[in-house]
mmCIF file of C-alpha atoms in Angstrom:
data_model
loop_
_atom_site.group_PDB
_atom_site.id
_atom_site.type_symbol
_atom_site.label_atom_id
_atom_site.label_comp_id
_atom_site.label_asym_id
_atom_site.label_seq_id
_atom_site.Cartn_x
_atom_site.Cartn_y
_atom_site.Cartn_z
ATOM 1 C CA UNK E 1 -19.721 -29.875 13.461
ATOM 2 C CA UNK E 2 -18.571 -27.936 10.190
ATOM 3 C CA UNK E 3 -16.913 -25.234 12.654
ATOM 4 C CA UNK E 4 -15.838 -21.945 10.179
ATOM 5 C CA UNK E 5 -17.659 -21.557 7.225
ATOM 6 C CA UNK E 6 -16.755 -19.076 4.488
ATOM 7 C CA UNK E 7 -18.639 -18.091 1.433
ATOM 8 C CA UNK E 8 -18.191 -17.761 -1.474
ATOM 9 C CA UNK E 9 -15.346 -19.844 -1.842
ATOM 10 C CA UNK E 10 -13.926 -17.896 -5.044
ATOM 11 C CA UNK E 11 -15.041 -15.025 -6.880
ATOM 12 C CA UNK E 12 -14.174 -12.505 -9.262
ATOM 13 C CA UNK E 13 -14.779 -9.212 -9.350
ATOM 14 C CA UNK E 14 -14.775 -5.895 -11.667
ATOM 15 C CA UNK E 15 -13.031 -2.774 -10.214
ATOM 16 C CA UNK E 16 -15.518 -0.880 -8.603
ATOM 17 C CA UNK E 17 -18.075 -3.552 -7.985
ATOM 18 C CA UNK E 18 -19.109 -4.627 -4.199
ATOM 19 C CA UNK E 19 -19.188 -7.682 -2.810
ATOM 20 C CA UNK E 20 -19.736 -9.282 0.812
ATOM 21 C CA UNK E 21 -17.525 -12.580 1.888
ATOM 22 C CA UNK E 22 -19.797 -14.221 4.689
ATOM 23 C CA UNK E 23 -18.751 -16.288 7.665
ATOM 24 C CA UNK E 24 -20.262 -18.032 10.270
ATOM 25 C CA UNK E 25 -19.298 -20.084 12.942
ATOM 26 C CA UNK E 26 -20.989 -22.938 15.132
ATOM 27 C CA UNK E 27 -18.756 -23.030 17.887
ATOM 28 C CA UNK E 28 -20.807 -20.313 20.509
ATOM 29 C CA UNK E 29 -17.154 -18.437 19.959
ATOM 30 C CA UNK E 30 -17.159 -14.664 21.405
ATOM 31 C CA UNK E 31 -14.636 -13.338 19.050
ATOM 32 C CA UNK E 32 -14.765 -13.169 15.502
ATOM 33 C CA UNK E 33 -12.231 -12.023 13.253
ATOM 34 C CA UNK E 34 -11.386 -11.419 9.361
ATOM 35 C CA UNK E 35 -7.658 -11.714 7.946
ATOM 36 C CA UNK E 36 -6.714 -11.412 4.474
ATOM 37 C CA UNK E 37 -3.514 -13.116 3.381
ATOM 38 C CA UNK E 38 -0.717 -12.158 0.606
ATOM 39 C CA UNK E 39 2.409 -13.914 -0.894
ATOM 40 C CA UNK E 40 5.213 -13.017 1.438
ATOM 41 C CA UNK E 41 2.911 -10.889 4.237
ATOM 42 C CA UNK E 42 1.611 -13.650 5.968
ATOM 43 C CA UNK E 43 -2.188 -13.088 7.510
ATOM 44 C CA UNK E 44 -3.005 -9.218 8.485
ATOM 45 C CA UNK E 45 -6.050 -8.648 10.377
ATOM 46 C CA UNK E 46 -8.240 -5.995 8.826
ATOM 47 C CA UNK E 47 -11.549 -6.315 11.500
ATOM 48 C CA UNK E 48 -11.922 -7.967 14.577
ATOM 49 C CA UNK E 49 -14.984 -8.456 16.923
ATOM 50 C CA UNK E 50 -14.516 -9.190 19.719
ATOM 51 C CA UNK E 51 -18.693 -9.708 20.972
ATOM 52 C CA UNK E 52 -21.820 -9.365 19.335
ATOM 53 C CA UNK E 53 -22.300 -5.841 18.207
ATOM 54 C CA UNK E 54 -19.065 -4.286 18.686
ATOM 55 C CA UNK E 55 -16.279 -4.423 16.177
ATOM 56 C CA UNK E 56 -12.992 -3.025 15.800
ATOM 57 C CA UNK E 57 -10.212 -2.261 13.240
ATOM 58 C CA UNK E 58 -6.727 -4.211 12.772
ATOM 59 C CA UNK E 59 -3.835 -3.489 11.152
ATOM 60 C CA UNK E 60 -5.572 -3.158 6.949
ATOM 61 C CA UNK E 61 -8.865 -1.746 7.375
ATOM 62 C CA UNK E 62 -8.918 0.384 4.637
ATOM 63 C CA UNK E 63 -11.711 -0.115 1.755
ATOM 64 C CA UNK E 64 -13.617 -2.603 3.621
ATOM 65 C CA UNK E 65 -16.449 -2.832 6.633
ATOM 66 C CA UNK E 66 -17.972 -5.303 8.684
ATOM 67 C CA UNK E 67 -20.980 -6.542 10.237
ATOM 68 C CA UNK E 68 -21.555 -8.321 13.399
ATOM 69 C CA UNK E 69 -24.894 -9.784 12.086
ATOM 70 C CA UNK E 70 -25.459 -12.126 15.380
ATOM 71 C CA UNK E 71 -23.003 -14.690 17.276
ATOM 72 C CA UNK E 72 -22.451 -16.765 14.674
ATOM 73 C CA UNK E 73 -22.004 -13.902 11.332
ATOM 74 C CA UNK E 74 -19.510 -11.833 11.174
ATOM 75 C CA UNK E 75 -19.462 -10.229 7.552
ATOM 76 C CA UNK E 76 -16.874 -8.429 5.364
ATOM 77 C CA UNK E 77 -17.558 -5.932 2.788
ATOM 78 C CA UNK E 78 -15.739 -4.409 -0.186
ATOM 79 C CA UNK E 79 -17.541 -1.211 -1.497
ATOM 80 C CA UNK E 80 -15.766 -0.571 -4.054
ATOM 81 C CA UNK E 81 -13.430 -3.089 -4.854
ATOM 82 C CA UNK E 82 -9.675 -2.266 -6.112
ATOM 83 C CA UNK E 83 -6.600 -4.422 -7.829
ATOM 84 C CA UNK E 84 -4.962 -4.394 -4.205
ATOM 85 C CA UNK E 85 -7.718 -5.964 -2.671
ATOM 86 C CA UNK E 86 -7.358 -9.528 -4.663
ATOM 87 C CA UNK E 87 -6.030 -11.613 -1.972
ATOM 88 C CA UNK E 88 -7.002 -14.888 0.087
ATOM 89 C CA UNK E 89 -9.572 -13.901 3.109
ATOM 90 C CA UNK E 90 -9.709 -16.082 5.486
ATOM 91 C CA UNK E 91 -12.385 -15.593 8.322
ATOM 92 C CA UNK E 92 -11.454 -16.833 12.239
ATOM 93 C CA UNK E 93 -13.564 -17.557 15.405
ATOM 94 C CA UNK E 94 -11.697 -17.760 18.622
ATOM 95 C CA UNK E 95 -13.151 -19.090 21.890
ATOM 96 C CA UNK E 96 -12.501 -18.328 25.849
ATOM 97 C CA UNK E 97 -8.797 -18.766 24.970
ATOM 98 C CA UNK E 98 -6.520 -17.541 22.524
ATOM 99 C CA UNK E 99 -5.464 -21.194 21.430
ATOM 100 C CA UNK E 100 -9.023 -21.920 20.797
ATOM 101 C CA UNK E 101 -8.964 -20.465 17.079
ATOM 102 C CA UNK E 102 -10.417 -22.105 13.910
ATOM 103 C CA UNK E 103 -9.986 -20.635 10.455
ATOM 104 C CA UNK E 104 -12.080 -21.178 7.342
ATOM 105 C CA UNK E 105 -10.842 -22.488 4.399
ATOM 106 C CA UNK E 106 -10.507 -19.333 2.829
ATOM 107 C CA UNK E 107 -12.583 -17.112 -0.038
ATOM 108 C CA UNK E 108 -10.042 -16.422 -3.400
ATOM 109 C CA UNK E 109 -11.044 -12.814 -4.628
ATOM 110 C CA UNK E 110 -9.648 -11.310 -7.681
ATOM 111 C CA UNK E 111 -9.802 -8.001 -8.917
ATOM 112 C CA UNK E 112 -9.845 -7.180 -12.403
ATOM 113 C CA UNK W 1 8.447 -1.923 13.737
ATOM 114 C CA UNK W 2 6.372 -5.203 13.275
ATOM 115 C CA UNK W 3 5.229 -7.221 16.501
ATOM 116 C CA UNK W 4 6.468 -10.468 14.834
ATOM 117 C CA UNK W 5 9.020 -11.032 12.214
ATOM 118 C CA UNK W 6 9.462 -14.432 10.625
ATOM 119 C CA UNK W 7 11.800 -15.189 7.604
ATOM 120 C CA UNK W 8 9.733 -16.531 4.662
ATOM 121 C CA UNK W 9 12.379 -18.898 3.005
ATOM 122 C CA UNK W 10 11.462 -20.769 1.452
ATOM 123 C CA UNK W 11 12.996 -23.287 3.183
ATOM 124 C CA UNK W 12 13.820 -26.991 1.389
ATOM 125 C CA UNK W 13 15.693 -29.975 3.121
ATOM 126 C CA UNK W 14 15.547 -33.647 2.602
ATOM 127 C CA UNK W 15 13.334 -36.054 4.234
ATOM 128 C CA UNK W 16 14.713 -37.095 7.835
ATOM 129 C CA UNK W 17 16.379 -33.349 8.213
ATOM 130 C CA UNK W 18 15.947 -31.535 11.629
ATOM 131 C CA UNK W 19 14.270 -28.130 10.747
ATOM 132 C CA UNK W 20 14.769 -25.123 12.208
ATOM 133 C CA UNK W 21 11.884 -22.373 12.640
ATOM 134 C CA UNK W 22 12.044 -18.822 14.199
ATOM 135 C CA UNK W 23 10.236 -15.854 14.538
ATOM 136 C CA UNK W 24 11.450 -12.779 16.790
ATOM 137 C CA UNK W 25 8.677 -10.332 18.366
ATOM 138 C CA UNK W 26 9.034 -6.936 19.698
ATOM 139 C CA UNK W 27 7.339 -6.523 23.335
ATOM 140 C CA UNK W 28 8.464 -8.940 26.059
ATOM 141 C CA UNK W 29 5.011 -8.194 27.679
ATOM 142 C CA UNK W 30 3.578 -11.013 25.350
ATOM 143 C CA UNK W 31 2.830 -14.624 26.794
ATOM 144 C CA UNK W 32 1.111 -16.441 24.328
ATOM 145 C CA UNK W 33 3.150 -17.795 21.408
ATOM 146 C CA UNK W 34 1.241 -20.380 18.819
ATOM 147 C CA UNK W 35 2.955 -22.081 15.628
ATOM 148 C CA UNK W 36 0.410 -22.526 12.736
ATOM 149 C CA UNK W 37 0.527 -25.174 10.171
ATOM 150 C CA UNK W 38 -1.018 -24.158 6.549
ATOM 151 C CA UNK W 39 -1.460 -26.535 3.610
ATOM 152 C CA UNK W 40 -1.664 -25.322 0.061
ATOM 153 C CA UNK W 41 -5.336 -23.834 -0.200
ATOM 154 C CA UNK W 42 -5.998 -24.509 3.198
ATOM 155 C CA UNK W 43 -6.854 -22.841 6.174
ATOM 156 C CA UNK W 44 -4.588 -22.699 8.841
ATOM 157 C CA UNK W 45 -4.937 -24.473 11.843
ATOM 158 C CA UNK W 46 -2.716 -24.644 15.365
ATOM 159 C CA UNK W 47 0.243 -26.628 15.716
ATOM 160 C CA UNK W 48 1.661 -26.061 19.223
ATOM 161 C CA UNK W 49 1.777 -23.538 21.459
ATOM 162 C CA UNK W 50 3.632 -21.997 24.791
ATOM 163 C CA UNK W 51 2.568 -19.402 27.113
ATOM 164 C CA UNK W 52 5.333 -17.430 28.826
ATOM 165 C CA UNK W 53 8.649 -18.859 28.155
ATOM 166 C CA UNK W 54 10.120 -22.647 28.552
ATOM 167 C CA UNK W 55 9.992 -25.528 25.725
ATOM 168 C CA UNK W 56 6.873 -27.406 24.906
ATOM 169 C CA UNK W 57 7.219 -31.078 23.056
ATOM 170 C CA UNK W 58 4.766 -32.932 21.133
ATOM 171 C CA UNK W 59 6.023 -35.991 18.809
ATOM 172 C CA UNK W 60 8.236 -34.957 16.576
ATOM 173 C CA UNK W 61 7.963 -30.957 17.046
ATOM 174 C CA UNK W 62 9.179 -29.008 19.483
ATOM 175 C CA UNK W 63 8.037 -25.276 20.403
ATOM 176 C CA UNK W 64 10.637 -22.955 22.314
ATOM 177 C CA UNK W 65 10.178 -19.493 24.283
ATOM 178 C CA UNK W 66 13.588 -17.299 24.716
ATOM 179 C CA UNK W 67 12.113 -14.255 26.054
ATOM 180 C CA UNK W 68 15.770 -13.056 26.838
ATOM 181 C CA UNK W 69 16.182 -12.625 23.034
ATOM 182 C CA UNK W 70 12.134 -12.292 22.169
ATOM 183 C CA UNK W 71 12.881 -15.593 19.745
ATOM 184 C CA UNK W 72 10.378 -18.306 19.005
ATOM 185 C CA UNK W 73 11.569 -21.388 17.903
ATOM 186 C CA UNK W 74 9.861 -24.717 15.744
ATOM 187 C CA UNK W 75 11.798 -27.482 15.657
ATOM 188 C CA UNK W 76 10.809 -30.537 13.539
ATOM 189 C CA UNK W 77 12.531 -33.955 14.128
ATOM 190 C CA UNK W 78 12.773 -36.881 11.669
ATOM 191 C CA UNK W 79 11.222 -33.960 8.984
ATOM 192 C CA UNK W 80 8.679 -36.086 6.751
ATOM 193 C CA UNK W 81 6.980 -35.152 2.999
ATOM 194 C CA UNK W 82 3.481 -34.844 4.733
ATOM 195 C CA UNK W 83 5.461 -31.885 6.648
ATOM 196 C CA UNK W 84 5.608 -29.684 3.637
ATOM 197 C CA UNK W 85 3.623 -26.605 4.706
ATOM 198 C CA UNK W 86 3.296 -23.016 5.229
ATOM 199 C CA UNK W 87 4.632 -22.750 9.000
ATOM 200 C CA UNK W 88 3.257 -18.997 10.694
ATOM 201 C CA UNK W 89 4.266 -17.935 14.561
ATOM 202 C CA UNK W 90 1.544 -15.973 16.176
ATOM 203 C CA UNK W 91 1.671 -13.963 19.229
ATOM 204 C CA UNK W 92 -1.475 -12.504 21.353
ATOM 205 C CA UNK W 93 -1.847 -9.001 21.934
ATOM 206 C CA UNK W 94 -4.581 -7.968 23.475
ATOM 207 C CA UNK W 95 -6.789 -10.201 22.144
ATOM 208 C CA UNK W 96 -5.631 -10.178 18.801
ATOM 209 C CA UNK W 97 -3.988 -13.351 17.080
ATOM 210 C CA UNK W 98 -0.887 -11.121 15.085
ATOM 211 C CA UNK W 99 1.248 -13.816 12.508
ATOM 212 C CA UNK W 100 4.257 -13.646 11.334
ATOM 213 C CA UNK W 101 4.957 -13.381 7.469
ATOM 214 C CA UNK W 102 5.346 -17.662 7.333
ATOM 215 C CA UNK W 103 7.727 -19.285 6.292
ATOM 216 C CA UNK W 104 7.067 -22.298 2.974
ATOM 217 C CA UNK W 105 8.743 -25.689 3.743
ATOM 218 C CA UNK W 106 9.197 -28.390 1.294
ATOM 219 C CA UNK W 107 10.510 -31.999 2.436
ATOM 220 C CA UNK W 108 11.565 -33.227 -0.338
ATOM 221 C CA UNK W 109 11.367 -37.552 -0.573
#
């Protein structure tokens, strides 16, 4: 059962370049959500979704979109990536209860 | 205002030390309250949690609910290395899993 699975697991990027961190999940979970997380600011959500086919913003969305691809793929995109977008990303799945959340292990993005 | 504030230390004791952890939120309307544990380069993954208000024990930690004071609590007995961490409090609204800032222990041999 491998649970949350993030790629890529690191990358670097130019400013300006796009990229899309995937994520799926083999847990049948509902909700879906991506977080990005920075020294001292602990994890902000910047999408959620909470079924297939609907998503929503959190508290960051700006520069980035998302794509409920099926149950198990929820997908982040950077258009047009920027210096304040390096960060750690770290993609959850949550099940019938709120406690029932598993994280990936996180995708290391740099902007240069 | 944020929903949940947590100091982010760091915080550094010696092994065997009774730690301390707290987070205050803003709404008393919340019920769910969830401690995360994350390891360097890990993903984080959920300690303990309490729903409504009350104590919860497990081993050595301890999760506490004043909803009087909208405080959350960790408490870690007998503190051990292998507890060095990144500790984040979590709160539920609507849906939505909303952390604190977390707060970096070291237990320090």
């Amino acid at each position: 059962n491998a649970g949350v699975t993030q790629t890529p697991k690191f990358q670097v990027l130019k400013t300006g370049q796009s990229m899309t961190l995937q994520c799926a999940q083999d847990m049948n979970h509902n909700s879906m959500y991506w977080y990005r997380q920075d020294p001292g600011m602990g994890l902000r959500l910047i999408y959620y979704s909470a079924s297939e086919g609907t998503t929503d913003k959190g508290e960051v969305p700006n520069g980035y979109n998302v794509s409920r691809l099926n149950k198990r793929e929820f997908s982040l995109r950077l258009e047009s990536a920027a210096p304040s977008q390096t960060s750690v990303y770290f993609c959850a799945s949550i099940g019938l209860g709120i406690t029932e959340a598993f994280f990936g292990q996180g995708t290391r993005l740099t902007v240069v | 205002q944020k929903e949940v504030e947590q100091d982010p230390g760091p915080l550094s004791v010696p092994e065997g030390a009774i730690v301390s952890l707290n987070c205050t939120y803003s709404n008393s309307a919340f019920q769910y309250f969830m401690w995360y544990r994350q390891y360097s380069r890990k993903g984080p993954e959920l300690l303990m949690y309490t729903y409504s208000s009350g104590n919860k024990e497990d081993g050595r930690f301890t999760a506490q609910v004043d909803k009087s004071s909208k405080y959350i609590s960790l408490f870690i007995r007998d503190s051990q290395p292998s507890d060095s961490a990144t500790y984040l409090c979590a709160i539920e609204v609507v849906g939505k899993l909303i952390f604190g800032q977390g707060t970096t222990l070291q237990v320090k041999p």
